[in-house]
């Protein structure tokens, strides 16, 4: 039985930076090129990267108007020539993190009005999407379509940082700055290793309470406490072994560097400020053995690691339902953007 493919799709388009997204319903669906996959979307995530794009902080103004979204879940409707890793009707996770398969680069959609809309090798703010083969991976079989959207960005970036970038032990002292999707994902994976100190830092009390539920041994609200003094106290003036910054600001990266220990302490930032913004650190701390590094998607091998992470979470009975409590329609996507910007949700999820 052949699958009916629509001639037009609905999508959210960025026509102007620092403005609301425009939902259009007349985007013509082009024929697939070699290496492309047509996916009927179930859900899309919305994260800090899209906020930066909307605010013109990703140096992509020359691509406007363009589609957005880099994490989602869906079902394969059709595959282009050369595609081998997925087939029609496969449930898949869509991710900005490259995996095996063909890379087809960007493309253009056209509206019935004639407007040309740019799109990258992955976009997810639409009811159907065309992506490169290397931006889809098979969905873990034992998770729902809604939960699986988290495996496109938040879970591999956060949990992957813990699994692939550092070596946690039971006597480790680790801190997580910023309890959004990435930070909370890192905290959940860190809790599996039962470190001596698992510190959560955020300015939202509700997120700190959730972090305690997820296994944090200590919590700090920078609005209420001096973070450096508190860390010094709980580590007997030694500092933390590892800090994961998932807040993505120059201030939080600098803070993370301050609270790691000398001679072996490591800060890894899993999110980042706007391009061109600089951090200020004391170079003497580098001589004293402090390390600072960034991570690209948790250094994940997407074809392997999301299956591995899902098994770890299932074995340890870790639920991700708290990440997907708030679901929006495509027509309400600007409300989702505002809620995420104002830190009202852990992860904004769009349902199609």
C-alpha positions as a Markdown table, in Angstrom:
| # | Residue | x | y | z |
|---|---|---|---|---|
| 1 | Unk | 0.0 | 0.0 | 0.0 |
| 2 | Unk | 1.5 | 3.3 | -1.1 |
| 3 | Unk | 1.8 | 6.2 | 1.3 |
| 4 | Unk | 0.0 | 9.3 | 0.3 |
| 5 | Unk | 2.4 | 12.2 | 0.1 |
| 6 | Unk | 1.0 | 15.8 | 0.4 |
| 7 | Unk | 1.8 | 18.4 | -2.2 |
| 8 | Unk | 2.1 | 21.2 | 0.4 |
| 9 | Unk | 3.2 | 21.3 | 4.1 |
| 10 | Unk | 2.8 | 23.6 | 7.1 |
| 11 | Unk | 5.9 | 25.1 | 8.7 |
| 12 | Unk | 7.2 | 27.9 | 10.9 |
| 13 | Unk | 9.4 | 30.4 | 9.0 |
| 14 | Unk | 11.8 | 33.0 | 10.3 |
| 15 | Unk | 11.3 | 36.0 | 8.0 |
| 16 | Unk | 13.0 | 38.5 | 10.3 |
| 17 | Unk | 15.2 | 38.3 | 13.3 |
| 18 | Unk | 13.9 | 39.4 | 16.7 |
| 19 | Unk | 10.4 | 38.9 | 15.3 |
| 20 | Unk | 7.7 | 36.2 | 15.7 |
| 21 | Unk | 7.8 | 33.1 | 13.5 |
| 22 | Unk | 5.3 | 33.0 | 10.7 |
| 23 | Unk | 3.3 | 29.8 | 10.3 |
| 24 | Unk | 2.6 | 29.1 | 6.6 |
| 25 | Unk | 0.5 | 26.3 | 5.1 |
| 26 | Unk | 1.5 | 26.5 | 1.4 |
| 27 | Unk | 5.0 | 25.3 | 1.4 |
| 28 | Unk | 5.4 | 23.1 | -1.8 |
| 29 | Unk | 7.1 | 19.8 | -1.1 |
| 30 | Unk | 9.9 | 19.2 | -3.7 |
| 31 | Unk | 11.0 | 15.8 | -5.1 |
| 32 | Unk | 13.6 | 14.1 | -3.0 |
| 33 | Unk | 17.3 | 14.3 | -4.1 |
| 34 | Unk | 19.9 | 11.6 | -3.6 |
| 35 | Unk | 20.6 | 11.0 | 0.1 |
| 36 | Unk | 17.4 | 12.8 | 1.4 |
| 37 | Unk | 14.6 | 11.3 | 3.6 |
| 38 | Unk | 11.0 | 12.5 | 3.8 |
| 39 | Unk | 9.7 | 12.3 | 7.3 |
| 40 | Unk | 6.2 | 12.8 | 8.7 |
| 41 | Unk | 6.8 | 14.6 | 12.0 |
| 42 | Unk | 5.4 | 13.4 | 15.3 |
| 43 | Unk | 7.1 | 16.0 | 17.6 |
| 44 | Unk | 9.8 | 18.6 | 17.5 |
| 45 | Unk | 11.8 | 20.0 | 20.3 |
| 46 | Unk | 12.6 | 23.7 | 20.8 |
| 47 | Unk | 15.9 | 24.7 | 22.4 |
| 48 | Unk | 18.3 | 27.5 | 23.1 |
| 49 | Unk | 19.8 | 27.3 | 19.7 |
| 50 | Unk | 16.5 | 28.3 | 18.0 |
| 51 | Unk | 16.2 | 31.2 | 20.4 |
| 52 | Unk | 19.6 | 32.4 | 19.3 |
| 53 | Unk | 18.7 | 32.0 | 15.6 |
| 54 | Unk | 15.5 | 34.0 | 16.1 |
| 55 | Unk | 17.5 | 36.7 | 17.9 |
| 56 | Unk | 20.0 | 36.9 | 15.1 |
| 57 | Unk | 22.9 | 35.5 | 17.2 |
| 58 | Unk | 24.0 | 32.7 | 14.9 |
| 59 | Unk | 25.3 | 34.7 | 12.0 |
| 60 | Unk | 22.7 | 33.3 | 9.7 |
| 61 | Unk | 20.9 | 36.4 | 8.7 |
| 62 | Unk | 22.0 | 35.9 | 5.0 |
| 63 | Unk | 19.8 | 32.8 | 4.9 |
| 64 | Unk | 16.5 | 34.5 | 5.9 |
| 65 | Unk | 13.8 | 33.6 | 5.3 |
| 66 | Unk | 14.5 | 30.1 | 6.6 |
| 67 | Unk | 13.1 | 27.1 | 8.4 |
| 68 | Unk | 14.2 | 26.1 | 11.9 |
| 69 | Unk | 14.3 | 23.2 | 14.3 |
| 70 | Unk | 17.1 | 20.6 | 14.8 |
| 71 | Unk | 15.5 | 17.8 | 16.9 |
| 72 | Unk | 12.4 | 15.7 | 16.4 |
| 73 | Unk | 10.7 | 12.4 | 16.0 |
| 74 | Unk | 8.8 | 11.0 | 13.1 |
| 75 | Unk | 8.1 | 8.3 | 10.6 |
| 76 | Unk | 9.9 | 7.8 | 7.3 |
| 77 | Unk | 7.5 | 8.3 | 4.4 |
| 78 | Unk | 9.9 | 8.1 | 1.4 |
| 79 | Unk | 13.7 | 7.8 | 0.8 |
| 80 | Unk | 15.8 | 9.2 | -1.9 |
| 81 | Unk | 18.4 | 7.3 | -4.0 |
| 82 | Unk | 21.4 | 6.0 | -2.0 |
| 83 | Unk | 19.7 | 6.0 | 1.4 |
| 84 | Unk | 20.4 | 2.7 | 3.2 |
| 85 | Unk | 20.1 | 3.2 | 6.9 |
| 86 | Unk | 16.3 | 3.7 | 7.1 |
| 87 | Unk | 13.3 | 2.6 | 5.1 |
| 88 | Unk | 9.6 | 3.6 | 4.7 |
| 89 | Unk | 7.6 | 3.4 | 8.0 |
| 90 | Unk | 10.6 | 3.4 | 10.2 |
| 91 | Unk | 10.2 | 5.4 | 13.4 |
| 92 | Unk | 13.2 | 7.8 | 13.6 |
| 93 | Unk | 14.9 | 10.4 | 15.7 |
| 94 | Unk | 16.0 | 13.5 | 13.8 |
| 95 | Unk | 19.1 | 15.3 | 15.1 |
| 96 | Unk | 21.5 | 18.1 | 14.2 |
| 97 | Unk | 24.3 | 15.8 | 15.4 |
| 98 | Unk | 25.6 | 14.0 | 12.3 |
| 99 | Unk | 25.5 | 10.2 | 12.1 |
| 100 | Unk | 26.2 | 7.7 | 9.4 |
| 101 | Unk | 24.8 | 8.3 | 6.0 |
| 102 | Unk | 24.8 | 10.7 | 3.1 |
| 103 | Unk | 25.0 | 14.5 | 3.7 |
| 104 | Unk | 23.0 | 16.5 | 1.2 |
| 105 | Unk | 23.5 | 20.1 | 2.5 |
| 106 | Unk | 20.9 | 22.8 | 2.4 |
| 107 | Unk | 17.9 | 23.2 | 0.1 |
| 108 | Unk | 15.2 | 25.6 | -0.8 |
| 109 | Unk | 11.4 | 25.3 | -0.5 |
| 110 | Unk | 9.0 | 27.4 | -2.4 |
| 111 | Unk | 5.6 | 28.8 | -1.3 |
| 112 | Unk | 2.6 | 29.0 | -3.6 |
| 113 | Unk | 3.1 | 32.7 | -3.4 |
| 114 | Unk | 6.5 | 32.3 | -5.0 |
| 115 | Unk | 8.6 | 33.0 | -1.8 |
| 116 | Unk | 11.8 | 30.9 | -1.6 |
| 117 | Unk | 12.5 | 29.6 | 1.9 |
| 118 | Unk | 15.9 | 28.3 | 2.8 |
| 119 | Unk | 16.4 | 25.1 | 4.8 |
| 120 | Unk | 19.4 | 23.3 | 6.2 |
| 121 | Unk | 20.2 | 19.6 | 6.1 |
| 122 | Unk | 17.7 | 19.2 | 9.0 |
| 123 | Unk | 14.7 | 21.3 | 10.0 |
| 124 | Unk | 11.8 | 20.1 | 12.3 |
| 125 | Unk | 9.3 | 23.0 | 12.7 |
| 126 | Unk | 6.9 | 21.5 | 10.1 |
| 127 | Unk | 4.4 | 18.7 | 9.8 |
| 128 | Unk | 6.6 | 17.0 | 7.1 |
| 129 | Unk | 10.3 | 17.6 | 6.6 |
| 130 | Unk | 13.1 | 16.6 | 4.2 |
| 131 | Unk | 16.5 | 15.8 | 5.9 |
| 132 | Unk | 19.8 | 14.3 | 5.0 |
| 133 | Unk | 20.2 | 10.6 | 5.7 |
| 134 | Unk | 22.9 | 11.4 | 8.2 |
| 135 | Unk | 20.5 | 13.4 | 10.4 |
| 136 | Unk | 18.1 | 10.5 | 11.1 |
| 137 | Unk | 18.7 | 7.5 | 13.4 |
| 138 | Unk | 16.4 | 4.6 | 14.3 |
| 139 | Unk | 14.3 | 5.3 | 17.3 |
| 140 | Unk | 14.9 | 3.1 | 20.4 |
| 141 | Unk | 12.0 | 0.6 | 20.3 |
| 142 | Unk | 10.9 | 0.9 | 23.9 |
| 143 | Unk | 10.2 | 4.6 | 24.0 |
| 144 | Unk | 7.3 | 6.7 | 22.9 |
| 145 | Unk | 7.2 | 9.1 | 20.0 |
| 146 | Unk | 7.0 | 12.0 | 22.4 |
| 147 | Unk | 9.9 | 11.0 | 24.7 |
| 148 | Unk | 12.1 | 10.1 | 21.6 |
| 149 | Unk | 12.2 | 13.8 | 20.6 |
| 150 | Unk | 14.6 | 14.4 | 23.5 |
| 151 | Unk | 17.1 | 12.0 | 21.9 |
| 152 | Unk | 17.6 | 14.5 | 19.1 |
| 153 | Unk | 19.5 | 17.0 | 21.2 |
| 154 | Unk | 19.0 | 17.3 | 25.0 |
| 155 | Unk | 19.7 | 13.7 | 25.8 |
| 156 | Unk | 22.8 | 13.1 | 23.7 |
| 157 | Unk | 24.3 | 16.4 | 24.5 |
| 158 | Unk | 23.7 | 16.3 | 28.2 |
| 159 | Unk | 24.0 | 12.6 | 28.9 |
| 160 | Unk | 26.7 | 12.1 | 26.3 |
| 161 | Unk | 28.9 | 14.7 | 28.0 |
| 162 | Unk | 28.8 | 12.6 | 31.1 |
| 163 | Unk | 29.4 | 9.3 | 29.3 |
| 164 | Unk | 31.9 | 10.4 | 26.7 |
| 165 | Unk | 33.8 | 13.5 | 27.9 |
| 166 | Unk | 34.5 | 12.8 | 31.6 |
| 167 | Unk | 35.2 | 9.8 | 33.8 |
| 168 | Unk | 32.9 | 9.9 | 36.8 |
| 169 | Unk | 33.6 | 7.8 | 39.9 |
| 170 | Unk | 31.8 | 7.3 | 43.2 |
| 171 | Unk | 34.2 | 9.8 | 44.9 |
| 172 | Unk | 33.8 | 12.4 | 42.2 |
| 173 | Unk | 32.5 | 15.9 | 42.9 |
| 174 | Unk | 30.5 | 17.2 | 39.9 |
| 175 | Unk | 28.5 | 20.3 | 39.3 |
| 176 | Unk | 25.8 | 21.1 | 36.7 |
| 177 | Unk | 25.1 | 24.8 | 35.8 |
| 178 | Unk | 21.8 | 25.5 | 34.1 |
| 179 | Unk | 19.0 | 23.0 | 34.5 |
| 180 | Unk | 17.3 | 23.2 | 31.1 |
| 181 | Unk | 17.0 | 20.1 | 28.9 |
| 182 | Unk | 20.7 | 19.6 | 28.4 |
| 183 | Unk | 21.7 | 20.3 | 32.0 |
| 184 | Unk | 19.0 | 18.1 | 33.5 |
| 185 | Unk | 19.9 | 15.3 | 31.1 |
| 186 | Unk | 23.5 | 15.6 | 32.3 |
| 187 | Unk | 22.4 | 15.5 | 35.9 |
| 188 | Unk | 20.3 | 12.4 | 35.3 |
| 189 | Unk | 23.2 | 10.5 | 33.7 |
| 190 | Unk | 25.6 | 11.7 | 36.4 |
| 191 | Unk | 23.2 | 10.4 | 39.1 |
| 192 | Unk | 23.6 | 6.9 | 37.7 |
| 193 | Unk | 27.3 | 6.9 | 38.8 |
| 194 | Unk | 26.3 | 8.1 | 42.3 |
| 195 | Unk | 29.1 | 10.6 | 42.7 |
| 196 | Unk | 30.1 | 11.9 | 46.2 |
| 197 | Unk | 28.8 | 15.4 | 45.3 |
| 198 | Unk | 26.2 | 16.1 | 42.6 |
| 199 | Unk | 25.6 | 19.8 | 42.7 |
| 200 | Unk | 22.9 | 21.5 | 40.7 |
| 201 | Unk | 23.0 | 25.3 | 40.1 |
| 202 | Unk | 20.1 | 27.3 | 38.7 |
| 203 | Unk | 18.1 | 30.4 | 39.4 |
| 204 | Unk | 14.7 | 28.7 | 39.2 |
| 205 | Unk | 13.6 | 27.1 | 42.4 |
| 206 | Unk | 11.2 | 24.6 | 40.7 |
| 207 | Unk | 14.1 | 23.3 | 38.6 |
| 208 | Unk | 16.3 | 22.9 | 41.7 |
| 209 | Unk | 13.5 | 20.9 | 43.4 |
| 210 | Unk | 13.3 | 18.7 | 40.4 |
| 211 | Unk | 17.1 | 18.3 | 40.4 |
| 212 | Unk | 16.9 | 17.0 | 44.0 |
| 213 | Unk | 14.3 | 14.5 | 42.9 |
| 214 | Unk | 16.6 | 13.4 | 40.1 |
| 215 | Unk | 19.5 | 12.8 | 42.5 |
| 216 | Unk | 21.3 | 16.1 | 43.2 |
| 217 | Unk | 23.0 | 16.0 | 46.6 |
| 218 | Unk | 23.4 | 19.8 | 46.7 |
| 219 | Unk | 21.6 | 22.7 | 45.1 |
| 220 | Unk | 22.5 | 26.3 | 44.9 |
| 221 | Unk | 20.4 | 29.3 | 43.7 |
| 222 | Unk | 22.9 | 32.0 | 42.7 |
| 223 | Unk | 20.2 | 34.7 | 43.5 |
| 224 | Unk | 20.2 | 33.5 | 47.1 |
| 225 | Unk | 23.8 | 32.3 | 47.7 |
| 226 | Unk | 27.4 | 33.1 | 46.8 |
| 227 | Unk | 28.2 | 30.1 | 44.6 |
| 228 | Unk | 32.0 | 30.2 | 45.1 |
| 229 | Unk | 31.6 | 30.3 | 48.9 |
| 230 | Unk | 29.1 | 27.5 | 49.0 |
| 231 | Unk | 31.2 | 25.3 | 46.7 |
| 232 | Unk | 34.3 | 26.0 | 48.8 |
| 233 | Unk | 32.4 | 24.9 | 51.9 |
| 234 | Unk | 30.9 | 21.7 | 50.6 |
| 235 | Unk | 34.2 | 20.6 | 49.0 |
| 236 | Unk | 36.4 | 21.4 | 52.0 |
| 237 | Unk | 38.0 | 24.3 | 50.0 |
| 238 | Unk | 39.2 | 22.0 | 47.2 |
| 239 | Unk | 36.7 | 22.7 | 44.4 |
| 240 | Unk | 34.8 | 20.4 | 42.1 |
| 241 | Unk | 36.4 | 17.7 | 39.9 |
| 242 | Unk | 34.0 | 18.5 | 37.0 |
| 243 | Unk | 31.6 | 21.2 | 36.1 |
| 244 | Unk | 29.2 | 20.9 | 33.1 |
| 245 | Unk | 27.9 | 24.3 | 32.0 |
| 246 | Unk | 24.6 | 24.0 | 30.2 |
| 247 | Unk | 23.5 | 27.6 | 30.7 |
| 248 | Unk | 25.5 | 28.9 | 27.8 |
| 249 | Unk | 26.5 | 32.4 | 29.0 |
| 250 | Unk | 29.9 | 34.0 | 29.5 |
| 251 | Unk | 29.2 | 34.5 | 33.2 |
| 252 | Unk | 28.3 | 30.8 | 33.8 |
| 253 | Unk | 31.3 | 29.6 | 31.9 |
| 254 | Unk | 33.5 | 31.9 | 34.0 |
| 255 | Unk | 31.8 | 30.7 | 37.2 |
| 256 | Unk | 32.3 | 27.1 | 36.2 |
| 257 | Unk | 36.0 | 27.7 | 35.7 |
| 258 | Unk | 36.2 | 29.3 | 39.1 |
| 259 | Unk | 34.6 | 26.5 | 41.1 |
| 260 | Unk | 36.6 | 23.6 | 39.7 |
| 261 | Unk | 39.7 | 22.4 | 41.6 |
| 262 | Unk | 43.3 | 23.1 | 40.7 |
| 263 | Unk | 45.4 | 20.3 | 39.3 |
| 264 | Unk | 42.9 | 18.2 | 37.5 |
| 265 | Unk | 39.6 | 20.1 | 37.6 |
| 266 | Unk | 37.7 | 20.3 | 34.3 |
| 267 | Unk | 35.0 | 22.6 | 33.0 |
| 268 | Unk | 33.1 | 21.4 | 30.0 |
| 269 | Unk | 30.5 | 23.7 | 28.4 |
| 270 | Unk | 27.7 | 22.0 | 26.5 |
| 271 | Unk | 26.0 | 25.2 | 25.4 |
| 272 | Unk | 27.5 | 28.5 | 24.3 |
| 273 | Unk | 27.0 | 32.3 | 24.2 |
| 274 | Unk | 26.5 | 34.3 | 21.0 |
| 275 | Unk | 29.3 | 34.1 | 18.5 |
| 276 | Unk | 31.9 | 36.7 | 19.3 |
| 277 | Unk | 31.2 | 37.0 | 23.0 |
| 278 | Unk | 34.4 | 36.4 | 25.0 |
| 279 | Unk | 35.1 | 34.9 | 28.4 |
| 280 | Unk | 37.6 | 36.2 | 30.9 |
| 281 | Unk | 39.7 | 33.7 | 32.9 |
| 282 | Unk | 42.9 | 33.8 | 34.9 |
| 283 | Unk | 45.6 | 32.1 | 32.8 |
| 284 | Unk | 47.4 | 31.3 | 36.0 |
| 285 | Unk | 44.6 | 28.8 | 36.8 |
| 286 | Unk | 45.6 | 27.0 | 33.6 |
| 287 | Unk | 49.2 | 26.7 | 34.7 |
| 288 | Unk | 47.8 | 25.3 | 38.0 |
| 289 | Unk | 46.1 | 22.4 | 36.1 |
| 290 | Unk | 42.6 | 23.6 | 35.5 |
| 291 | Unk | 41.1 | 22.6 | 32.2 |
| 292 | Unk | 38.4 | 24.0 | 30.0 |
| 293 | Unk | 36.8 | 22.4 | 27.0 |
| 294 | Unk | 33.6 | 22.4 | 24.9 |
| 295 | Unk | 31.6 | 19.4 | 23.7 |
| 296 | Unk | 29.9 | 19.0 | 20.3 |
| 297 | Unk | 26.7 | 17.2 | 21.0 |
| 298 | Unk | 28.2 | 15.2 | 23.9 |
| 299 | Unk | 30.7 | 13.7 | 21.5 |
| 300 | Unk | 27.9 | 11.2 | 20.7 |
| 301 | Unk | 28.0 | 8.5 | 18.0 |
| 302 | Unk | 24.3 | 8.8 | 17.4 |
| 303 | Unk | 23.7 | 5.4 | 15.7 |
| 304 | Unk | 25.0 | 3.7 | 18.9 |
| 305 | Unk | 24.8 | 6.1 | 21.8 |
| 306 | Unk | 21.1 | 6.9 | 21.9 |
| 307 | Unk | 20.4 | 3.2 | 22.1 |
| 308 | Unk | 23.0 | 2.9 | 24.9 |
| 309 | Unk | 21.6 | 5.9 | 26.8 |
| 310 | Unk | 18.0 | 4.6 | 26.6 |
| 311 | Unk | 19.1 | 1.2 | 28.0 |
| 312 | Unk | 20.9 | 2.9 | 30.9 |
| 313 | Unk | 17.9 | 5.0 | 31.7 |
| 314 | Unk | 15.5 | 2.0 | 31.5 |
| 315 | Unk | 17.8 | -0.1 | 33.7 |
| 316 | Unk | 17.9 | 2.6 | 36.3 |
| 317 | Unk | 14.2 | 3.3 | 36.0 |
| 318 | Unk | 14.8 | 6.9 | 35.0 |
| 319 | Unk | 11.7 | 8.7 | 33.7 |
| 320 | Unk | 11.9 | 11.6 | 31.2 |
| 321 | Unk | 8.2 | 12.6 | 31.5 |
| 322 | Unk | 9.1 | 15.8 | 33.4 |
| 323 | Unk | 10.9 | 17.0 | 30.2 |
| 324 | Unk | 7.8 | 16.8 | 28.0 |
| 325 | Unk | 5.0 | 18.1 | 30.2 |
| 326 | Unk | 4.2 | 21.1 | 28.1 |
| 327 | Unk | 3.2 | 20.4 | 24.5 |
| 328 | Unk | 2.3 | 23.1 | 21.9 |
| 329 | Unk | 0.7 | 23.0 | 18.5 |
| 330 | Unk | 2.5 | 24.4 | 15.5 |
| 331 | Unk | 0.2 | 27.4 | 15.5 |
| 332 | Unk | 1.2 | 28.1 | 19.1 |
| 333 | Unk | 4.9 | 28.0 | 18.3 |
| 334 | Unk | 5.5 | 31.6 | 19.3 |
| 335 | Unk | 4.0 | 30.9 | 22.7 |
| 336 | Unk | 6.5 | 28.0 | 23.0 |
| 337 | Unk | 9.3 | 30.3 | 22.1 |
| 338 | Unk | 8.3 | 32.8 | 24.7 |
| 339 | Unk | 7.8 | 30.2 | 27.4 |
| 340 | Unk | 11.2 | 28.7 | 26.8 |
| 341 | Unk | 12.8 | 32.2 | 26.7 |
| 342 | Unk | 11.2 | 33.0 | 30.0 |
| 343 | Unk | 12.3 | 29.7 | 31.6 |
| 344 | Unk | 8.7 | 28.5 | 32.1 |
| 345 | Unk | 9.4 | 25.0 | 30.6 |
| 346 | Unk | 12.2 | 22.5 | 30.8 |
| 347 | Unk | 11.7 | 21.7 | 27.1 |
| 348 | Unk | 9.2 | 23.1 | 24.7 |
| 349 | Unk | 7.7 | 20.4 | 22.6 |
| 350 | Unk | 5.7 | 20.9 | 19.4 |
| 351 | Unk | 3.1 | 18.2 | 18.4 |
| 352 | Unk | 2.1 | 17.7 | 14.8 |
